[in-house]
Short mmCIF file of C-alpha atoms and ligand atoms in Angstrom, two decimals:
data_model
loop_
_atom_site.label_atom_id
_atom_site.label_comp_id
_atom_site.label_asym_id
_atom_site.label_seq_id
_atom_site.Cartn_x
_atom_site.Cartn_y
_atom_site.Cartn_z
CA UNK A 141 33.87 -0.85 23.63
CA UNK A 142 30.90 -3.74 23.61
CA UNK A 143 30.77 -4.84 26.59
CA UNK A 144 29.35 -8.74 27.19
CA UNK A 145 28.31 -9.51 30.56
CA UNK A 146 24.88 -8.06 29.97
CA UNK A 147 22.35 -9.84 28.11
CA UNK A 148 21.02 -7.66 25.44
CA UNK A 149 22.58 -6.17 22.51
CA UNK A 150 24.04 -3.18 23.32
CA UNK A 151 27.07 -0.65 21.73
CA UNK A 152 27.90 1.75 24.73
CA UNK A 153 31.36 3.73 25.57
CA UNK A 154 31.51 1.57 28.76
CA UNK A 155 28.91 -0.49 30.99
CA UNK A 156 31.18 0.46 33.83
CA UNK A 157 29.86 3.64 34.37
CA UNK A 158 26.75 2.28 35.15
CA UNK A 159 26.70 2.89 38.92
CA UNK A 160 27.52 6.69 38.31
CA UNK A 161 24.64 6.45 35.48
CA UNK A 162 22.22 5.23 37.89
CA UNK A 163 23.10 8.15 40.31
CA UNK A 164 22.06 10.80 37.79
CA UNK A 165 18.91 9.25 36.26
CA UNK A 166 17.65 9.03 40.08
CA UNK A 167 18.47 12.71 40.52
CA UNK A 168 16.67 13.30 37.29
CA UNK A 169 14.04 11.94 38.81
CA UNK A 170 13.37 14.55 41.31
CA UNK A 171 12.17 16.66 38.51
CA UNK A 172 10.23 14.56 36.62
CA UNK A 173 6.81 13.63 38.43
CA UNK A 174 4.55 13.91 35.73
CA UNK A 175 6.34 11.07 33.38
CA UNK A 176 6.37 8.99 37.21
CA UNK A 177 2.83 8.88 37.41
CA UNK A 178 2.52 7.99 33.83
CA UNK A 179 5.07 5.26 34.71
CA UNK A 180 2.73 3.93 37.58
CA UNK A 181 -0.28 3.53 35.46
CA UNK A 182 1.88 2.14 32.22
CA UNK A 183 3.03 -0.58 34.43
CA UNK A 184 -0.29 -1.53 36.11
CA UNK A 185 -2.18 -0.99 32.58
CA UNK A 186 0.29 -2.60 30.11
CA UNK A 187 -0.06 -0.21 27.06
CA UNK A 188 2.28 -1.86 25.23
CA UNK A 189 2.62 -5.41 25.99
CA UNK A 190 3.35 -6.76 22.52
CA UNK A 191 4.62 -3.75 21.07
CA UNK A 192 8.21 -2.46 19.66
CA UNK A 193 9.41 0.91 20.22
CA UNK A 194 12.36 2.56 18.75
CA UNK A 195 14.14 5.71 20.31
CA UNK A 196 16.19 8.05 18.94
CA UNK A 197 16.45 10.69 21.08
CA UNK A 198 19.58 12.67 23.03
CA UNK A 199 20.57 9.90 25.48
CA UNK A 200 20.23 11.59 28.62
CA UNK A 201 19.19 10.94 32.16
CA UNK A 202 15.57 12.41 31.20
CA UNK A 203 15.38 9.76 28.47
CA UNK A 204 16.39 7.45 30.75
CA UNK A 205 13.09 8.15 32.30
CA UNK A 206 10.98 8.17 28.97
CA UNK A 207 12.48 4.34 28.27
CA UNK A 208 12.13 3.16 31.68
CA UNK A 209 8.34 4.27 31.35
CA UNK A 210 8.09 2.81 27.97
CA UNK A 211 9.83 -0.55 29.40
CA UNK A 212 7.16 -0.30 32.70
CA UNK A 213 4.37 -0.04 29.93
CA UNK A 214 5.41 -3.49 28.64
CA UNK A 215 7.34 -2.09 25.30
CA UNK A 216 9.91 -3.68 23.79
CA UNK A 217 12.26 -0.38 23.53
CA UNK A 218 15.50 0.00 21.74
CA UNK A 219 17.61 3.41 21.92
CA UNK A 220 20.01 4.75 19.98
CA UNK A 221 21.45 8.54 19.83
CA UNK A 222 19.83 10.84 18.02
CA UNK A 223 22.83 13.20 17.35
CA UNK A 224 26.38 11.84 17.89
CA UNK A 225 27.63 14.04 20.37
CA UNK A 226 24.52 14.27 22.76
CA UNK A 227 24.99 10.90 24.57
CA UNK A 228 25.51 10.73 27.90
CA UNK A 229 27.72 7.74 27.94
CA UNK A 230 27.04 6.52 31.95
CA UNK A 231 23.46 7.03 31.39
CA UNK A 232 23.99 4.67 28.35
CA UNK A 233 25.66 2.18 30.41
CA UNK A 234 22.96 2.04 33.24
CA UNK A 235 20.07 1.63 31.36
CA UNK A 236 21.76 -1.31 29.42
CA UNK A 237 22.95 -2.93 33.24
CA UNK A 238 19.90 -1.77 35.32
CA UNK A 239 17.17 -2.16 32.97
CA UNK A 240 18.11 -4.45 30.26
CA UNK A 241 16.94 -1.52 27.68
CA UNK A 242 19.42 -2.32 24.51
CA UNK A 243 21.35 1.03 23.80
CA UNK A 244 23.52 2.01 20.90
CA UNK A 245 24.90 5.07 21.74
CA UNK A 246 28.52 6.23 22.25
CA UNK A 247 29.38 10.18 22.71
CA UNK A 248 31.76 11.67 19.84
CA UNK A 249 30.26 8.42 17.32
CA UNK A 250 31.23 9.36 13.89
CA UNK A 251 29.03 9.84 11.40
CA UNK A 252 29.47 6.27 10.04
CA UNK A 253 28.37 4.79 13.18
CA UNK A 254 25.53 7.38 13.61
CA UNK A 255 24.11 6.06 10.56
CA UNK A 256 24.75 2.06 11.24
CA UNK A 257 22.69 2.90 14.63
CA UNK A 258 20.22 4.15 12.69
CA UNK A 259 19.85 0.73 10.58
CA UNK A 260 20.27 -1.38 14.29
CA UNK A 261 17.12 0.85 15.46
CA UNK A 262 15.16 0.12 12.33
CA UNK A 263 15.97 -3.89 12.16
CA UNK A 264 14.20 -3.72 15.58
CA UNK A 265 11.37 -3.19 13.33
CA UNK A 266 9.25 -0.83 15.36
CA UNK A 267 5.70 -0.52 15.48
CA UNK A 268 6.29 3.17 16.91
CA UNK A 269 9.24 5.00 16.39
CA UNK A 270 10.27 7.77 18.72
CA UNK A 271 11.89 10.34 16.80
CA UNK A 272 13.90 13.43 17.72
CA UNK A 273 14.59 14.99 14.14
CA UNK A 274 12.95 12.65 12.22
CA UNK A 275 16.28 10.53 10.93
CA UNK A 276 14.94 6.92 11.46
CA UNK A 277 11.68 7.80 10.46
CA UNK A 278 13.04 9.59 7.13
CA UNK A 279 15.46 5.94 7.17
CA UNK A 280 11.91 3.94 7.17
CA UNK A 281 10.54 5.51 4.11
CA UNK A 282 13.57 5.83 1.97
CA UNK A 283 14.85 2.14 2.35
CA UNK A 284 12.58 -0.07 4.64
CA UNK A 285 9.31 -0.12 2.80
CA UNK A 286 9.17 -3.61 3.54
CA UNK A 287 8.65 -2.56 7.25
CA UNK A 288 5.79 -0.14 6.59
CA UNK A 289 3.15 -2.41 7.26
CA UNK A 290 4.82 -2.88 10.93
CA UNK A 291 4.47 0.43 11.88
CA UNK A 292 1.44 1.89 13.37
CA UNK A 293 3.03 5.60 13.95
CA UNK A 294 5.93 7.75 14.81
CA UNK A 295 5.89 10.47 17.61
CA UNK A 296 8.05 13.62 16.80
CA UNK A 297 10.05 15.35 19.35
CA UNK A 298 11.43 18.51 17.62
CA UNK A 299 10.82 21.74 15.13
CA UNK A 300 13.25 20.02 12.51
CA UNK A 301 11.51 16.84 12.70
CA UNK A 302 8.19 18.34 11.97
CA UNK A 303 9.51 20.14 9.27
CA UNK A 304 10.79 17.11 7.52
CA UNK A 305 7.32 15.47 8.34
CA UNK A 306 5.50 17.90 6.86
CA UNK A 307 7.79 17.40 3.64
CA UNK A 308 6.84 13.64 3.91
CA UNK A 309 3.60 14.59 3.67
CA UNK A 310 3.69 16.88 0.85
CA UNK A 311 5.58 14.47 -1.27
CA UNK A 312 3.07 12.18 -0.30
CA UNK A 313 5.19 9.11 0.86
CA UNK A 314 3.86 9.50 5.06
CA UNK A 315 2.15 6.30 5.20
CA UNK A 316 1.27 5.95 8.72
CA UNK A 317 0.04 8.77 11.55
CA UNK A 318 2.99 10.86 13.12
CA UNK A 319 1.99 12.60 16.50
CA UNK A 320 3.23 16.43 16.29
CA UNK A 321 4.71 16.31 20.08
CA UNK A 322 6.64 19.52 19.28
CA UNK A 323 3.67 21.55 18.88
CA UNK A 324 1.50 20.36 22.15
CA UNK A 325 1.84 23.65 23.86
CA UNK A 326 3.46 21.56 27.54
CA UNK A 327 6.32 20.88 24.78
CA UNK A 328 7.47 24.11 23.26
CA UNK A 329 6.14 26.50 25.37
CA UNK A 330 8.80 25.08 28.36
CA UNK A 331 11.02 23.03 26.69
CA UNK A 332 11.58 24.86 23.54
CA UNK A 333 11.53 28.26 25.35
CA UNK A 334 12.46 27.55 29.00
CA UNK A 335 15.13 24.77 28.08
CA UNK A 336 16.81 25.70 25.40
CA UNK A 337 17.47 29.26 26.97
CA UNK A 338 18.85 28.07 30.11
CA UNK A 339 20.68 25.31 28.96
CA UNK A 340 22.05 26.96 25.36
CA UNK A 341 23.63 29.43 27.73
CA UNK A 342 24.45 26.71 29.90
CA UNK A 343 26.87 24.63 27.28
CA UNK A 344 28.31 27.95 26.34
CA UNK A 345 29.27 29.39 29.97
CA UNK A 346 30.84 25.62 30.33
CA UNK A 347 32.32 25.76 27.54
CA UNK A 348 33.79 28.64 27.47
CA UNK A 349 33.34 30.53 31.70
CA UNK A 350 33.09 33.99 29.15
CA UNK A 351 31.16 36.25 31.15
CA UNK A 352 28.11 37.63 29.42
CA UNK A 353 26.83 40.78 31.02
CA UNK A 354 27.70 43.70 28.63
CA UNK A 355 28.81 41.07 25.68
CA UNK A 356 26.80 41.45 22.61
CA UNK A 357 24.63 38.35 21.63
CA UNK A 358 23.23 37.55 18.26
CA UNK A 359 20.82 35.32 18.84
CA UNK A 360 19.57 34.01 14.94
CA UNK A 361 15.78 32.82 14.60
CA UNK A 362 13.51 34.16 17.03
CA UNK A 363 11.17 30.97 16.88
CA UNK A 364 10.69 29.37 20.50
CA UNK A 365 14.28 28.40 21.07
CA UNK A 366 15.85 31.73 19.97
CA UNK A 367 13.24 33.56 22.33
CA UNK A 368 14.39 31.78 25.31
CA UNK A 369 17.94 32.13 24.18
CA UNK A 370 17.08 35.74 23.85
CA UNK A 371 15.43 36.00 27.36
CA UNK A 372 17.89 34.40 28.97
CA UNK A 373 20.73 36.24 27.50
CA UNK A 374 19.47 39.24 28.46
CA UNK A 375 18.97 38.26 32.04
CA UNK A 376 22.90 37.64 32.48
CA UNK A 377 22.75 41.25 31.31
CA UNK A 378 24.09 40.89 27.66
CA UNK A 379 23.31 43.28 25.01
CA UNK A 380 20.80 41.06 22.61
CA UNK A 381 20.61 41.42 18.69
CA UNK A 382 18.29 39.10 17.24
CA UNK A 383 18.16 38.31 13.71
CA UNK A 384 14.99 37.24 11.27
CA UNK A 385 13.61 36.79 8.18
CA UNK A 386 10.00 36.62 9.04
CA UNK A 387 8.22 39.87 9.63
CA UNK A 388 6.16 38.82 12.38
CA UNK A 389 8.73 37.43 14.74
CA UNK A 390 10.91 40.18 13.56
CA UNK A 391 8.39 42.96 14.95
CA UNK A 392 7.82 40.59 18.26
CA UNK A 393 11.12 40.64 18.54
CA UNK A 394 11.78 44.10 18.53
CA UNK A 395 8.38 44.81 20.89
CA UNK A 396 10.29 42.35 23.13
CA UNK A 397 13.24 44.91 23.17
CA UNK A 398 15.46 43.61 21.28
CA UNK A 399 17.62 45.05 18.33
CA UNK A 400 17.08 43.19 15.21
CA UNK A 401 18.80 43.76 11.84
CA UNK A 402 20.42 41.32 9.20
CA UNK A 403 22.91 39.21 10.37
CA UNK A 404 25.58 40.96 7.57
CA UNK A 405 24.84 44.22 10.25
CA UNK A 406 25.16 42.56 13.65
CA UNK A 407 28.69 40.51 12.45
CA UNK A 408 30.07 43.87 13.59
CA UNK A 409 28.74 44.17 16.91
CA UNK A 410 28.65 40.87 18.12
CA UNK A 411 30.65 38.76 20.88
CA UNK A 412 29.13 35.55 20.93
CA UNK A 413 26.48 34.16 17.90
CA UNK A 414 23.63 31.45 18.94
CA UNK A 415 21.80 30.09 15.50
CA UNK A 416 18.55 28.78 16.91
CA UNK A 417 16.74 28.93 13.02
CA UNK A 418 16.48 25.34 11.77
CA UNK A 419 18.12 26.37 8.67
CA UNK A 420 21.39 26.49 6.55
CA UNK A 421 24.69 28.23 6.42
CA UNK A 422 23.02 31.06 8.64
CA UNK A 423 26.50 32.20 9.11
CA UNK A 424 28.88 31.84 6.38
CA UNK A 425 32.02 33.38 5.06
CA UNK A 426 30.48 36.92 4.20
CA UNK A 427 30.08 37.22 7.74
CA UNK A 428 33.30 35.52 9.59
CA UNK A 429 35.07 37.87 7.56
CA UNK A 430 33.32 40.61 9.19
CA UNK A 431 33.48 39.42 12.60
CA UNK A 432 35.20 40.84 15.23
CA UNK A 433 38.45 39.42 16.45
CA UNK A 434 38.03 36.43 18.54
CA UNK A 435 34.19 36.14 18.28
CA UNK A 436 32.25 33.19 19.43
CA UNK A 437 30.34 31.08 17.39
CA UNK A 438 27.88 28.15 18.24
CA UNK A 439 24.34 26.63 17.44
CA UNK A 440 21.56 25.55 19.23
CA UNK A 441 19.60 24.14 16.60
CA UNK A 442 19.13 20.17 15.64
CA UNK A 443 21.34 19.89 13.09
CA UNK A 444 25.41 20.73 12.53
CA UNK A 445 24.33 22.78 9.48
CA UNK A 446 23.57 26.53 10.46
CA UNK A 447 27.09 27.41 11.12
CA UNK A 448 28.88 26.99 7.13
CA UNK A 449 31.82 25.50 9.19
CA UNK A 450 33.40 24.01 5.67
CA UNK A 451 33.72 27.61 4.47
CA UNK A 452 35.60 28.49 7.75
CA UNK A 453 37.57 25.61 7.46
CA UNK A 454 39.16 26.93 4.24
CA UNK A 455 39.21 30.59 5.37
CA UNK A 456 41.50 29.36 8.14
CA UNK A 457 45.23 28.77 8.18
CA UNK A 458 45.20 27.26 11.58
CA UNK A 459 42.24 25.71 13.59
CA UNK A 460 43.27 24.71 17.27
CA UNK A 461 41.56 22.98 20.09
CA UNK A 462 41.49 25.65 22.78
CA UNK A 463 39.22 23.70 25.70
CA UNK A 464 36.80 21.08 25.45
CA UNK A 465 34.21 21.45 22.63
CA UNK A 466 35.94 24.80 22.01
CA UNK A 467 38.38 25.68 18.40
CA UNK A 468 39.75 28.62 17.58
CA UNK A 469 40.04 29.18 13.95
CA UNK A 470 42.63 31.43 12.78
CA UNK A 471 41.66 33.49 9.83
CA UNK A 472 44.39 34.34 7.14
CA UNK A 473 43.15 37.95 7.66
CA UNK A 474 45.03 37.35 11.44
CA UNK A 475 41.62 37.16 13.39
CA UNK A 476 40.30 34.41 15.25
CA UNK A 477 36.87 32.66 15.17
CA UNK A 478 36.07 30.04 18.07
CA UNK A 479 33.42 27.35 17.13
CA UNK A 480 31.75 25.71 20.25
CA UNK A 481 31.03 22.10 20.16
CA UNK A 482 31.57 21.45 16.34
CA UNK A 483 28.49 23.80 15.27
CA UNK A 484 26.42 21.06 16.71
CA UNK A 485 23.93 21.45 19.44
CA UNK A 486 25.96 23.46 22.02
CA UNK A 487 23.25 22.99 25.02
CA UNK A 488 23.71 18.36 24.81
CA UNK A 489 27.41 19.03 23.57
CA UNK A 490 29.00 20.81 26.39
CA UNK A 491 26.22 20.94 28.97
CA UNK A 492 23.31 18.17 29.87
CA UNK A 493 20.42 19.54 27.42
CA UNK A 494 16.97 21.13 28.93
CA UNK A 495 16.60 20.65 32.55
CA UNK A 496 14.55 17.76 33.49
CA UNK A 497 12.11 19.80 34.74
CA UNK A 498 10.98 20.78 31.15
CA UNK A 499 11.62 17.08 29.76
CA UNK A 500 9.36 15.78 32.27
CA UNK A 501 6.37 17.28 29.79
CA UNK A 502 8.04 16.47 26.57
CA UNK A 503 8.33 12.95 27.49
CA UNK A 504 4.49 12.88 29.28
CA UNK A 505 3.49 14.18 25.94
CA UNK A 506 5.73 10.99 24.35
CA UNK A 507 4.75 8.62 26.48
CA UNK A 508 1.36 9.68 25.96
CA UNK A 509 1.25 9.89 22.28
CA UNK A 510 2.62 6.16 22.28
CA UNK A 511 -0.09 5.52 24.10
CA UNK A 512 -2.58 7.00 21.91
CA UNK A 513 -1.31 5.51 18.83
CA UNK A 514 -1.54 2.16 20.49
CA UNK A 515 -5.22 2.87 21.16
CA UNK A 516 -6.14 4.12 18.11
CA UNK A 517 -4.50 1.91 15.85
CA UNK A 518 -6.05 1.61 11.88
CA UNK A 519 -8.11 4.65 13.12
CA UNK A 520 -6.07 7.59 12.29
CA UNK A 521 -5.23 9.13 8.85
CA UNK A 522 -1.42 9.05 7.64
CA UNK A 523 -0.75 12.32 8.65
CA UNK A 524 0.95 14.92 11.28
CA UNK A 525 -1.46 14.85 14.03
CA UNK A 526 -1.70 17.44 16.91
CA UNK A 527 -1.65 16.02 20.52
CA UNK A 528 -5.13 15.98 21.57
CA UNK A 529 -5.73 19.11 23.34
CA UNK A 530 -6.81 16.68 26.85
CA UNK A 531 -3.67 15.24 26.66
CA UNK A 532 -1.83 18.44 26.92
CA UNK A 533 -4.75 19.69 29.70
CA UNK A 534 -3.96 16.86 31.78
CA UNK A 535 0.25 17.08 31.70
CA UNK A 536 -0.11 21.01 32.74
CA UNK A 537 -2.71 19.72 35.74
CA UNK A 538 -0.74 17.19 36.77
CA UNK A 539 2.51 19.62 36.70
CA UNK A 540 1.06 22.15 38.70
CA UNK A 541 -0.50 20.03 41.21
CA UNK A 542 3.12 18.01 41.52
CA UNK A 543 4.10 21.87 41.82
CA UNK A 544 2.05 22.15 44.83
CA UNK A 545 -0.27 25.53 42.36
CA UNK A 546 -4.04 26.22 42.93
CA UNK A 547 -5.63 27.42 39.75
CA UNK A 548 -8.88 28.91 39.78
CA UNK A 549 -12.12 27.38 39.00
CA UNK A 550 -15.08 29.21 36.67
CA UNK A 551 -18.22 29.59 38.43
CA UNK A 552 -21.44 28.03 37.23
CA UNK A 553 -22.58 31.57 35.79
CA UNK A 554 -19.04 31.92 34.39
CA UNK A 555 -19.66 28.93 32.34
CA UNK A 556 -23.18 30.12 31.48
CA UNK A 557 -21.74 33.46 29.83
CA UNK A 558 -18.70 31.68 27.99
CA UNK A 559 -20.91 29.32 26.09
CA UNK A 560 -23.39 31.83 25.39
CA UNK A 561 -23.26 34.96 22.74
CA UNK A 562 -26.76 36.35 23.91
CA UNK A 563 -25.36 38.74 26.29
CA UNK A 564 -23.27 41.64 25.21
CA UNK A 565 -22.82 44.91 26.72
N1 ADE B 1578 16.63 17.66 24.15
C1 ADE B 1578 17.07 18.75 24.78
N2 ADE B 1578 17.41 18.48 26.05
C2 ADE B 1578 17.20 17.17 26.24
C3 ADE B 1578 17.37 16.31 27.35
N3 ADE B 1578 17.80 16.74 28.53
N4 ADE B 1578 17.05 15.01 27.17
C4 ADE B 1578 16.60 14.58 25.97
N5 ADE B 1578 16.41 15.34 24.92
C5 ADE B 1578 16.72 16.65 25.04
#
């Protein structure tokens, strides 16, 4: 599997793919103009000459992008996977033989080898760790305290990762400044929205070619991701439940036009189930019981644990692979259940992940943060930070004008009355 005609340390499926690799990341690169320009100025400027930067992230051709900028900007990057079946294993190989990045990344890795990737990326010992769900991050402050002084931040790509942040934070062992990427509004207003709708739907329609208009989705969670899931459902003409247990998103939901009820009520409409919630055991064994025959079950969110697939395990007398990424569970009541993609993230599983339209502001934002750690190193409080609200200005400007879009521009007496609370009526 380790190939040796390269020179840096690498564990990929198989550097031969490299060439095919290489085709994709350049077609990625279409899309991705933002993170190009930053990649023009990182390799004049030399942000990070001296520095070591850890990824985990879904190895994709729109990562590809992010470490080839980070590489440009004088880093010393190592990647690794940040969920074992999200790897693109061609992309993998070219960025080990085109760019000399080190990758250790192999789709279908077990958990075992997840794990020992997630030691190799922390005995780079980073000074800024890239996270997408906060694993090596959580791996640094559990067993490398030795490497704490090494590290002047983490950047955080996703909801989950914030969450377990936060938790750091409470429990008071974040140490060092970790940039909230999630939450700069170019992040999860495209890619949490935009990308996870179209390319949730897009795993599941390769998954499975089901048709969707007139199905019955339950979409659960109805943060970011589950309304893009929702949206986009809806525009291949499904009928769209959503499910929630906060009141607010609840009542958006249902101003949106959507049904919502619990999820022990929509188990008997639904065709097809998306969990988008970040939590646990969303669906469990109360509710395959209750399914219909032959109902579709898959996730969307970061981790493999929002579908109780353990309980369905032993509810089954028979589990079958049926297509790719696609097992039928046979239920000693007779029914079926079909899981999608082992209950992990169906959208890098059986389809490419978000568009790299949408990653081309997630990794800006990355790239950027990096940069801003860099530059204000010993200066900011161990803490989750916000990107600073230029940052995200200047990644929407720079989108639309790539996007060839004229905004408008306030007038001088537009400013005046904006920044003044003299006149009223
Ligand atoms: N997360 C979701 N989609 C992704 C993609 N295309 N590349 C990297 N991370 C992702």
């Amino acid at each position: 599997m380790t190939a040796t005609t390269t020179p840096v340390k690498h564990e990929v499926k198989d550097i031969s793919l490299a060439p095919l690799g290489k085709q994709r990341i350049d077609w990625a690169g279409r899309e991705m103009p933002v993170l190009h320009l930053i990649r023009d100025r990182f390799a004049k400027e030399k942000p990070f000459a001296g520095i070591r930067i850890t990824a985990c992230c879904h190895v994709t051709t729109e990562t590809a992008h992010l470490a080839i900028t980070l590489k440009a900007g004088g880093a010393d990057a190592v990647l690794i996977a940040s969920n074992p079946l999200s790897t693109q294993d061609d992309v993998a190989a070219s960025l080990v033989a085109d760019h000399g990045i080190p990758v250790f990344a192999i789709k279908g890795e077990d958990n075992e080898t997840y794990h020992r990737h997630v030691e190799i990326a922390l005995d780079h010992k980073p000074n800024i760790i890239i996270d997408d769900g906060s694993d090596v991050t959580a791996g640094l402050v559990q067993h490398r305290k030795d490497q704490l002084s090494d590290i002047i931040g983490t950047t955080e790509e996703t909801t989950t990762g914030i969450v377990r942040l936060a938790a750091m934070f409470k429990d008071g062992v974040l140490s060092f400044p970790a940039m909230n990427v999630n939450d700069a509004e170019t992040k999860h207003f495209f890619d949490n929205r935009y990308g996870t709708g179209q390319s949730t739907l897009d795993g599941i329609i390769r998954a499975t070619n089901v048709l969707l208009a007139g199905k019955t989705v339950v979409v659960a969670g109805y943060g970011w991701c589950g309304k893009g899931t929702a949206l986009r459902a809806r525009g291949l003409g499904a009928n769209v439940i959503v499910t929630e247990i906060n009141p607010v998103r609840a009542l958006e939901a249902t101003m949106d036009g959507f049904r919502v009820m619990p999820m022990e009520e929509a188990v008997r409409y639904g065709d097809l189930y998306v969990t988008v919630t970040g939590n646990k055991h969303v669906i469990r064994r109360e509710h395959f019981e209750n399914m219909k025959d032959g109902a579709i079950v898959c996730n969307s969110g970061h981790f493999d644990i929002e579908i109780d697939l353990k309980g369905l395990g032993e509810m089954a007398s028979e589990k079958r692979t049926v297509r790719p990424f696609t097992e039928q569970y046979k239920l000693q009541s007779g029914k079926s259940v079909i899981v999608l993609g082992e209950g992990r993230l169906i959208n890098l599983a059986a389809a490419e992940g978000h568009p790299s339209a949408v990653m081309d502001m997630s990794f800006a934002n990355q790239a950027l943060a990096c940069e801003y750690l860099v530059k204000n190193k010993g200066k900011l409080e161990p803490a989750v930070h916000s990107i600073p609200e230029d940052i995200d200005q200047e990644i929407a400007s720079l989108k639309l004008k790539a996007m060839g879009i004229h905004m408008d521009a306030l007038t001088p007496e537009q400013v005046k009355y904006i920044n003044s609370w003299t006149s009223g009526t």
